CSV table of C-alpha atoms in Angstrom, one decimal:
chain,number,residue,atom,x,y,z
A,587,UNK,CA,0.0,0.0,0.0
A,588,UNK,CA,0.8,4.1,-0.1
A,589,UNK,CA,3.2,4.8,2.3
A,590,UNK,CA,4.5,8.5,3.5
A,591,UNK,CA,7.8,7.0,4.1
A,592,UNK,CA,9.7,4.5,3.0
A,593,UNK,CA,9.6,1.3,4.3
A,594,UNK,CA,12.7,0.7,6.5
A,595,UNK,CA,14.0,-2.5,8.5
A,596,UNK,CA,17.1,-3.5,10.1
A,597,UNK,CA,20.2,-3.2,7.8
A,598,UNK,CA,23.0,-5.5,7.9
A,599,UNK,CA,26.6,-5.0,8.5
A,600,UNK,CA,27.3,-5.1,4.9
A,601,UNK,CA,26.4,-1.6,3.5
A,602,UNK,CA,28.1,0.3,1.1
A,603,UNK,CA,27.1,4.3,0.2
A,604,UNK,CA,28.2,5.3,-3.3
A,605,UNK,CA,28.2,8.8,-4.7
A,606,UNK,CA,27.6,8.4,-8.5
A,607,UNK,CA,27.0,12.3,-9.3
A,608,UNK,CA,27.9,15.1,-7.2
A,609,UNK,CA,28.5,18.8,-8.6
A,610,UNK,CA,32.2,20.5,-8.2
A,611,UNK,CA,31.4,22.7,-5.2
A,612,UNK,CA,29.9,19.3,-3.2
A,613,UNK,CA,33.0,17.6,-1.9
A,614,UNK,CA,33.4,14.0,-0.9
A,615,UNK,CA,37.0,13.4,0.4
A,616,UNK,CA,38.6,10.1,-0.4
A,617,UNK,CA,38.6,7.3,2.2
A,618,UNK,CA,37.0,5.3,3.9
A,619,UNK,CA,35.2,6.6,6.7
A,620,UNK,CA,32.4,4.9,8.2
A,621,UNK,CA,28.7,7.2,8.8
A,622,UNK,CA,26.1,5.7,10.6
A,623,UNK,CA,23.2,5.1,8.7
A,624,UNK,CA,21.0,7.1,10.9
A,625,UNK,CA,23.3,9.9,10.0
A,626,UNK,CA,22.6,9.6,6.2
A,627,UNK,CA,19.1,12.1,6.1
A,628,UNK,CA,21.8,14.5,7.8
A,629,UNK,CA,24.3,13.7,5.0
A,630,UNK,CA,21.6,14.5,2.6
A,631,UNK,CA,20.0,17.9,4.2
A,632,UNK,CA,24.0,19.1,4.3
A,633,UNK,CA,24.7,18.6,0.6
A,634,UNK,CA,21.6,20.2,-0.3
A,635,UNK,CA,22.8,23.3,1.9
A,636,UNK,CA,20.2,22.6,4.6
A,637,UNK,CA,20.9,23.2,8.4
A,638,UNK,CA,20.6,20.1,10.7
A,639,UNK,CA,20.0,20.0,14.8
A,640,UNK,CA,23.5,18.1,15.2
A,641,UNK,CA,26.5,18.7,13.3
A,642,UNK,CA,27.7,15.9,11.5
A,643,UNK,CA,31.2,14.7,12.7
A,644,UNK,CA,31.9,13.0,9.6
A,645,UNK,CA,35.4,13.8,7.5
A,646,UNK,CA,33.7,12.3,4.0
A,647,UNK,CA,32.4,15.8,3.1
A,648,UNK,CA,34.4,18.9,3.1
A,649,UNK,CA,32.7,21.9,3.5
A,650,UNK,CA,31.0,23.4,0.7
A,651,UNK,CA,29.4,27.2,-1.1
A,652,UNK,CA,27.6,29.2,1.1
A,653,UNK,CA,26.5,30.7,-2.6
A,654,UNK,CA,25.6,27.4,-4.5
A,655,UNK,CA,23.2,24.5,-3.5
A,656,UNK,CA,22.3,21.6,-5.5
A,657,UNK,CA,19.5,21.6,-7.3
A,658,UNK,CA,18.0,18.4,-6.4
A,659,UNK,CA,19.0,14.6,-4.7
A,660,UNK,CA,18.6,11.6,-5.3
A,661,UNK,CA,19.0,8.6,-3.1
A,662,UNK,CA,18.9,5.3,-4.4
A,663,UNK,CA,18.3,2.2,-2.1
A,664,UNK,CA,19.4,-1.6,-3.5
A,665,UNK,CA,18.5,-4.3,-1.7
A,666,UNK,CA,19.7,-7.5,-2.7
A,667,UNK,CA,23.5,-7.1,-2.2
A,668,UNK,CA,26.7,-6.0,-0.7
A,669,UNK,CA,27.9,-3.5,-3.1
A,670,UNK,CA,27.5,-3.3,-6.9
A,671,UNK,CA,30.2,-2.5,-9.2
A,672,UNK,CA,30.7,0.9,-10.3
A,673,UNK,CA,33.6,2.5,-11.0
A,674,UNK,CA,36.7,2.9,-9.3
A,675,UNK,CA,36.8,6.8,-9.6
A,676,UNK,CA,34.1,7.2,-7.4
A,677,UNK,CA,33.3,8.0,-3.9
A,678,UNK,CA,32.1,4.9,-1.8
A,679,UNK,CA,31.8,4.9,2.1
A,680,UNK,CA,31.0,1.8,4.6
A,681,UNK,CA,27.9,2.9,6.6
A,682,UNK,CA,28.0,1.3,10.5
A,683,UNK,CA,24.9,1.3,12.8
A,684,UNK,CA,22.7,-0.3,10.2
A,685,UNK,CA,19.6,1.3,11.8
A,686,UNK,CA,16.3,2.5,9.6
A,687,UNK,CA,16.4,5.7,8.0
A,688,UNK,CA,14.1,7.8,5.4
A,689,UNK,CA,14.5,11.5,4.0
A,690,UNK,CA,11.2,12.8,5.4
A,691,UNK,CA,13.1,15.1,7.7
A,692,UNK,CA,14.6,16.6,4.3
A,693,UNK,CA,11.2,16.3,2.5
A,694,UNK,CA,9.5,18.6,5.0
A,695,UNK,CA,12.5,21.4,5.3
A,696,UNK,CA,12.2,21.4,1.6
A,697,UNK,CA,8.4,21.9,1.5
A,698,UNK,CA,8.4,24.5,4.3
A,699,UNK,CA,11.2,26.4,3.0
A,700,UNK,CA,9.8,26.6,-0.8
A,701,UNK,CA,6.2,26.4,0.4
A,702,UNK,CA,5.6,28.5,-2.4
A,703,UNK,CA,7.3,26.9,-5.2
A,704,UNK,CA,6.3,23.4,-6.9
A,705,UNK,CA,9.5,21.1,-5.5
A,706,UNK,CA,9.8,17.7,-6.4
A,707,UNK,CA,9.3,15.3,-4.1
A,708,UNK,CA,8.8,11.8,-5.4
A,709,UNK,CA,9.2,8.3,-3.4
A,710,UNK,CA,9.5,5.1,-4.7
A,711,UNK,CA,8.9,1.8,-1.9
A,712,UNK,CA,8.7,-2.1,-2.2
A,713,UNK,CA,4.9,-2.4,-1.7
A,714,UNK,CA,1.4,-3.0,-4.0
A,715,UNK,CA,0.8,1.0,-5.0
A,716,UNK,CA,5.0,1.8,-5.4
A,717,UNK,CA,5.3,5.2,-5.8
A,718,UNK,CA,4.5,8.2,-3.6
A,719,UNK,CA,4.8,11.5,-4.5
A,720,UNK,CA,4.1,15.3,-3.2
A,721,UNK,CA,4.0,18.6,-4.4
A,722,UNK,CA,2.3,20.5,-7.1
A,723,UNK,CA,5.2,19.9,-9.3
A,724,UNK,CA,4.6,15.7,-9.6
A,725,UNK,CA,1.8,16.2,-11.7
A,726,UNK,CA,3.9,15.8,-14.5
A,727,UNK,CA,4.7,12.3,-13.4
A,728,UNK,CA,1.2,11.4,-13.4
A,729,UNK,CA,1.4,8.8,-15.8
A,730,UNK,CA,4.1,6.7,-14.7
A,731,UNK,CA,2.8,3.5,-13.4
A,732,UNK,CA,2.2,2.9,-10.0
A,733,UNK,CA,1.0,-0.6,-9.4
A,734,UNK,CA,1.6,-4.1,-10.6
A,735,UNK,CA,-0.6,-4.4,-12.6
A,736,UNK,CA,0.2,-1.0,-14.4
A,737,UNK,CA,3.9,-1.6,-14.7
A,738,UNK,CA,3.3,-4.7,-16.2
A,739,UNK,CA,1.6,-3.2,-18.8
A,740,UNK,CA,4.0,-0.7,-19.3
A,741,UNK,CA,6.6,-3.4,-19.7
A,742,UNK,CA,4.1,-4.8,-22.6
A,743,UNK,CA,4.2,-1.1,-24.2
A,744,UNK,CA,6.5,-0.7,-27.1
A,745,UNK,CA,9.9,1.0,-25.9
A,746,UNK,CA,10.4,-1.1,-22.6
A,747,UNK,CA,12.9,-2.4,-21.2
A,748,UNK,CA,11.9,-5.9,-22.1
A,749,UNK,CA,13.2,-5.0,-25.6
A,750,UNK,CA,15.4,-2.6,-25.2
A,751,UNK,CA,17.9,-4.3,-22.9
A,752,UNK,CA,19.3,-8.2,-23.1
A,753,UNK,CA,18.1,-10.0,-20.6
A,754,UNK,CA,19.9,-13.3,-21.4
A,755,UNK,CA,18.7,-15.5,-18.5
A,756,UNK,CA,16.5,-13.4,-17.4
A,757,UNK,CA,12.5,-14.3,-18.6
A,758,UNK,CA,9.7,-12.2,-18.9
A,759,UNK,CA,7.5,-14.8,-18.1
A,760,UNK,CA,8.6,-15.0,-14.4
A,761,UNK,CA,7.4,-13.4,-11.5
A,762,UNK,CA,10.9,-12.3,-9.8
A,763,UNK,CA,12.2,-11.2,-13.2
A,764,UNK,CA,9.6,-8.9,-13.6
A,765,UNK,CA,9.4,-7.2,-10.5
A,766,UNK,CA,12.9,-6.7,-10.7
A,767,UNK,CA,12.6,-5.3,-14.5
A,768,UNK,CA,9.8,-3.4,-13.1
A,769,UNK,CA,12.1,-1.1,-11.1
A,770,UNK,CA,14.5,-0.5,-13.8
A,771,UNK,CA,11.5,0.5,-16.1
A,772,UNK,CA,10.6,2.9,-13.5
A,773,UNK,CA,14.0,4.5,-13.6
A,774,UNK,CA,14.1,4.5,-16.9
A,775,UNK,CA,10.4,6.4,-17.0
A,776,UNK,CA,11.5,9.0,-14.4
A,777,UNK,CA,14.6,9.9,-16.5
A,778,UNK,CA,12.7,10.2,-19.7
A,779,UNK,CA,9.9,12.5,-17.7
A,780,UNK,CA,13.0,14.5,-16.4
A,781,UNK,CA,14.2,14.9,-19.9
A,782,UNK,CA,10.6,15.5,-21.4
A,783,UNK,CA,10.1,18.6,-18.7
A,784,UNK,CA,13.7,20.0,-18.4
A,785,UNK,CA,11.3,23.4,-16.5
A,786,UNK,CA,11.2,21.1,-13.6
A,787,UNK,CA,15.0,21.9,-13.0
A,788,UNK,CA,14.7,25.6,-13.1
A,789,UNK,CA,12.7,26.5,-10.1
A,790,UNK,CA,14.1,27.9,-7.1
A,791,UNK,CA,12.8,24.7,-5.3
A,792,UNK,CA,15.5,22.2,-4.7
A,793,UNK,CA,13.9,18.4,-6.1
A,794,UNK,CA,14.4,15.2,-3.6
A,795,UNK,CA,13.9,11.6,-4.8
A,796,UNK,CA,14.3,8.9,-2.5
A,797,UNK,CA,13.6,5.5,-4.2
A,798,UNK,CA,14.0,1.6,-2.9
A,799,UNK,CA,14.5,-1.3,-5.0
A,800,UNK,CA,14.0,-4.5,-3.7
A,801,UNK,CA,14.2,-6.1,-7.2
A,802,UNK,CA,17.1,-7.7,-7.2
A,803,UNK,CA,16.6,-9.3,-3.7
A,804,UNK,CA,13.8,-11.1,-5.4
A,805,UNK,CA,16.0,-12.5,-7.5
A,806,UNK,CA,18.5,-13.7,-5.4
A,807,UNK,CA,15.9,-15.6,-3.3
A,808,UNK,CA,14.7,-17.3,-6.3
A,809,UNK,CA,17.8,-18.4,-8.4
A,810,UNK,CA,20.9,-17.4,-5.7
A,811,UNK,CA,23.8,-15.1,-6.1
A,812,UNK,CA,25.7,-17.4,-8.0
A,813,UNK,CA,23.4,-17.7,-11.0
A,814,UNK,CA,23.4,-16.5,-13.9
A,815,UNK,CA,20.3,-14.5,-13.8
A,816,UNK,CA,21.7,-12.4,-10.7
A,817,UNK,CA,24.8,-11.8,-12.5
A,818,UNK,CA,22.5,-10.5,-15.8
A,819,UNK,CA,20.3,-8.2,-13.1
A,820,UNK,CA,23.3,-7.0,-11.6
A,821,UNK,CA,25.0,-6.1,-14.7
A,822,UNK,CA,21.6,-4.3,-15.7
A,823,UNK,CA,21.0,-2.8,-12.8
A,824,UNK,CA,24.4,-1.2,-12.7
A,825,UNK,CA,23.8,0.1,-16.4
A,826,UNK,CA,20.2,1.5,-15.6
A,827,UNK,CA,21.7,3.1,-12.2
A,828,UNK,CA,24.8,4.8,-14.3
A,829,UNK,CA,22.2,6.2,-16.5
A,830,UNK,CA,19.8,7.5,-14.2
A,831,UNK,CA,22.4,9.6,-12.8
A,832,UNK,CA,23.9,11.0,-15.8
A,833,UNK,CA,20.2,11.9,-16.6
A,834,UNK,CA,19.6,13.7,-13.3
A,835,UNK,CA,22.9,15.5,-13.6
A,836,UNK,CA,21.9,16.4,-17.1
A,837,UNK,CA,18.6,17.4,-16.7
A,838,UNK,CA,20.1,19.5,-13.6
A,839,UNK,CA,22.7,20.8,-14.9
A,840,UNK,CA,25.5,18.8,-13.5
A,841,UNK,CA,24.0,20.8,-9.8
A,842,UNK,CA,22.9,17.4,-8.8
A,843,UNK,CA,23.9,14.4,-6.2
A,844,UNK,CA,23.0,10.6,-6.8
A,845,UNK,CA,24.0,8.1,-4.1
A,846,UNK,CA,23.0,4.6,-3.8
A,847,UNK,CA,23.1,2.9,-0.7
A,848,UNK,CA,23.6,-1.2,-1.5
A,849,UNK,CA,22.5,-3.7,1.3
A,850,UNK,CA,22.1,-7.3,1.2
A,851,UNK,CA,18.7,-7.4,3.2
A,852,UNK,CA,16.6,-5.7,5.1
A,853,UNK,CA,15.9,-7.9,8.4
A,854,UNK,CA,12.3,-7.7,10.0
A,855,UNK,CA,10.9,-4.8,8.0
A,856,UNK,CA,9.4,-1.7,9.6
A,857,UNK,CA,7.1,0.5,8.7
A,858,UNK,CA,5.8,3.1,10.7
A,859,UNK,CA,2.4,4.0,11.6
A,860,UNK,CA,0.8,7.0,10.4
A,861,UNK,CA,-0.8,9.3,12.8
A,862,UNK,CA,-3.3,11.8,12.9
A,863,UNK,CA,-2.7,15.4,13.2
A,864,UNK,CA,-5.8,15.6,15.2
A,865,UNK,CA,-4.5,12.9,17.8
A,866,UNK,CA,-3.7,15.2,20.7
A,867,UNK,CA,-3.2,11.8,23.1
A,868,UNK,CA,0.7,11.1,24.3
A,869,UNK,CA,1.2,7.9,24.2
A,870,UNK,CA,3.8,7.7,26.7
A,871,UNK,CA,2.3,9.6,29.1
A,872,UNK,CA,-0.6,8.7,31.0
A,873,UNK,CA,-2.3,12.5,31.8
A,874,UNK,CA,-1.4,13.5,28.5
A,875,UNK,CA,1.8,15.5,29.1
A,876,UNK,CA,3.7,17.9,26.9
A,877,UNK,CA,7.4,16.9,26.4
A,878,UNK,CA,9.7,18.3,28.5
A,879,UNK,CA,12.0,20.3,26.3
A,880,UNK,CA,12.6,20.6,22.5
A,881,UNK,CA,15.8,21.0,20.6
A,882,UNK,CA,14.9,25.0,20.9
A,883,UNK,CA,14.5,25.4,24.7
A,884,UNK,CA,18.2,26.2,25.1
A,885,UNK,CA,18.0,28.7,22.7
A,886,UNK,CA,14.9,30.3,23.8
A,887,UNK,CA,15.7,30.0,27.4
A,888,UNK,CA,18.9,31.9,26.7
A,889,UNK,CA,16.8,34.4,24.7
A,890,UNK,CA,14.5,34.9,27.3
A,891,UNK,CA,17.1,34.8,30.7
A,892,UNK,CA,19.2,37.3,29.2
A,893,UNK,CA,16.4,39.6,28.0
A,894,UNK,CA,14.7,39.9,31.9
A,895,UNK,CA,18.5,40.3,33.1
A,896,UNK,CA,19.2,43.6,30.9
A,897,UNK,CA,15.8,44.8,31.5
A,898,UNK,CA,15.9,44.4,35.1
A,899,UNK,CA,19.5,46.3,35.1
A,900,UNK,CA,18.2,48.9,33.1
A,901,UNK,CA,14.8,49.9,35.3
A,902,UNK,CA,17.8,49.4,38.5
A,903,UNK,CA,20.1,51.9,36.5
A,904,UNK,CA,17.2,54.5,35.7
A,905,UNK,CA,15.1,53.9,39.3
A,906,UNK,CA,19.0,55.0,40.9
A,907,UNK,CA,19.5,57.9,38.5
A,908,UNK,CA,16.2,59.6,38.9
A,909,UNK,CA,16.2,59.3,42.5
A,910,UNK,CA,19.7,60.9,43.1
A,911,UNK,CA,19.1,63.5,40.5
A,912,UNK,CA,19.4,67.4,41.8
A,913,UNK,CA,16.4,69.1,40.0
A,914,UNK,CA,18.5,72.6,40.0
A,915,UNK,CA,21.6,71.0,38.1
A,916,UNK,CA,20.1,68.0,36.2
A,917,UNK,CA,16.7,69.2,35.2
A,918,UNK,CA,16.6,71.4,32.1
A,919,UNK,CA,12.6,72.3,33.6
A,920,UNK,CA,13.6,73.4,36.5
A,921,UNK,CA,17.0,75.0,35.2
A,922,UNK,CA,15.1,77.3,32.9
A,923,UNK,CA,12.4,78.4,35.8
A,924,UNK,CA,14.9,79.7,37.5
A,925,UNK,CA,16.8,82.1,35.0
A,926,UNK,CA,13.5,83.2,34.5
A,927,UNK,CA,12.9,83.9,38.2
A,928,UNK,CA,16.1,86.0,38.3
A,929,UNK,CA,15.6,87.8,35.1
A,930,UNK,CA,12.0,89.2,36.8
């Protein structure tokens, strides 16, 4: 079903982040430096110039333009496997503390600081209806398929991937091999969309896309990692991902960054529950109970100690001054009644 998040579960050790595109003034240092994978939303808001609560103590990127952002990002999850093999010119990074992570932090800075422009926003998850997406800009991507049923027909369209890429061992008439070729005709829709409105790159609105492909994992639980259908869907899937991001950093002007994070499975998924706005309940809390602090009170409380200290100096400084004041010397009133007294 529709999710507002990705679905996330319990990555293992074995993860690799890969930085396929980035633009010259976004700097990822060689080496290999671990970031926990609770710390990759972060990673994302500080490439695309966004603050974040805690600073991110992580040597990988170097710091960037105060003057230039990138125009969009794109983050690219693969299930199915370790790592996948790009090329060796490229930035890749282990990621430790394999906990669930999605970008909605990111999504909603980039909707409340462009609430007035169209950003992109578009989500793409492992379930039944696959692709979620917000903002007045997406309508453009209203014809991409969203369900089963409607990417299979897609892949029964001419110009598919069924017939545009060799599958070798890999057969449209089974139910792994399509799901998997589902997700790299998806890609391949969402590039030739971003090609088709090029506009889309030109607001002020920074773009976010945050897809999942679970694909491949499909695959290796049917045939294996040693057969020869994984090692045709791995080849493809490296192919479709290399394109995808020269697309994006076409359509954007080379002002783009595509990562992929590679994982060999996710472990007891999650996925978490949506609320209502209008649930005011706390379910911790058993008389209903505001939190305690929030990552402002510092701030505020500083803003607000500070302000009643000065204020209260200043009514002590003017309270002393007024009451020690000589009317004769210090009082212009009372100065001028008297040179009027002497004059008459």
């Amino acid at each position: 079903m529709l999710h507002v998040t990705l679905k996330a579960g319990v990555m293992m050790l074995k993860i690799h982040l890969t930085v396929l595109r980035s633009p010259p003034y976004v700097t990822f240092q060689d080496g290999q430096w671990p970031i926990s994978g609770e710390k990759v939303p972060d990673l994302v808001a500080l490439t695309m110039g966004f603050s974040i609560r805690e600073d991110l103590d992580w040597p990988g990127l170097a710091a960037g333009s105060l003057f230039q952002r990138p125009r969009a990002n794109a983050l690219i999850v693969v299930r199915g496997l370790d790592t996948l093999d790009f090329p060796k010119n490229i930035s890749s990074y282990p990621l430790e503390n394999p906990v669930p992570f999605t970008l909605d932090s990111v999504a909603n800075t980039v909707h409340t600081l462009f609430a007035d422009s169209t950003p992109v926003v578009l989500q793409l998850a492992p379930s039944e209806e696959r692709l979620y997406m917000m903002g007045m800009a997406n309508t453009v991507f209203e014809d991409l398929p969203v369900t089963l049923q409607q990417i299979r027909g897609r892949l029964s369209q001419d110009g598919s991937v069924l017939t545009s890429l060799p599958l070798i061992s890999l057969s449209r008439n089974n139910e792994a091999d399509l799901l998997f070729l589902s997700e790299v005709q998806v890609l391949y829709d969402i590039s030739a969309l971003l090609q088709k409105h090029k506009h889309l790159a030109k607001d002020p609105a920074p773009d976010l896309y945050s897809l999942e492909l679970a694909g491949l994992e499909e695959i290796v639980r049917r045939y294996g990692t040693d057969s020869p259908q994984f090692a045709d869907a791995t080849r493809i899937l490296t192919s479709a991902l290399q394109k995808f991001a020269d697309d994006v950093a076409n359509v954007y002007a080379n002002n783009a960054v595509v990562e992929v994070v590679t994982v060999k499975t996710f472990e007891a998924p999650l996925t978490r529950k949506s609320r209502s706005i209008l649930q005011t309940t706390n379910e911790g809390s058993l008389y209903n109970l505001a939190y305690k602090y929030d990552y402002d009170y510092a701030v505020v409380f500083n803003i607000v100690l500070w302000l009643m200290i000065v204020l209260a100096l200043a009514v002590i400084v003017i309270s002393y001054n007024l009451w020690n004041m000589d009317p004769g010397y210090d009082s212009i009133i009372y100065r001028m009644t008297n040179q009027k007294i002497r004059l008459d």
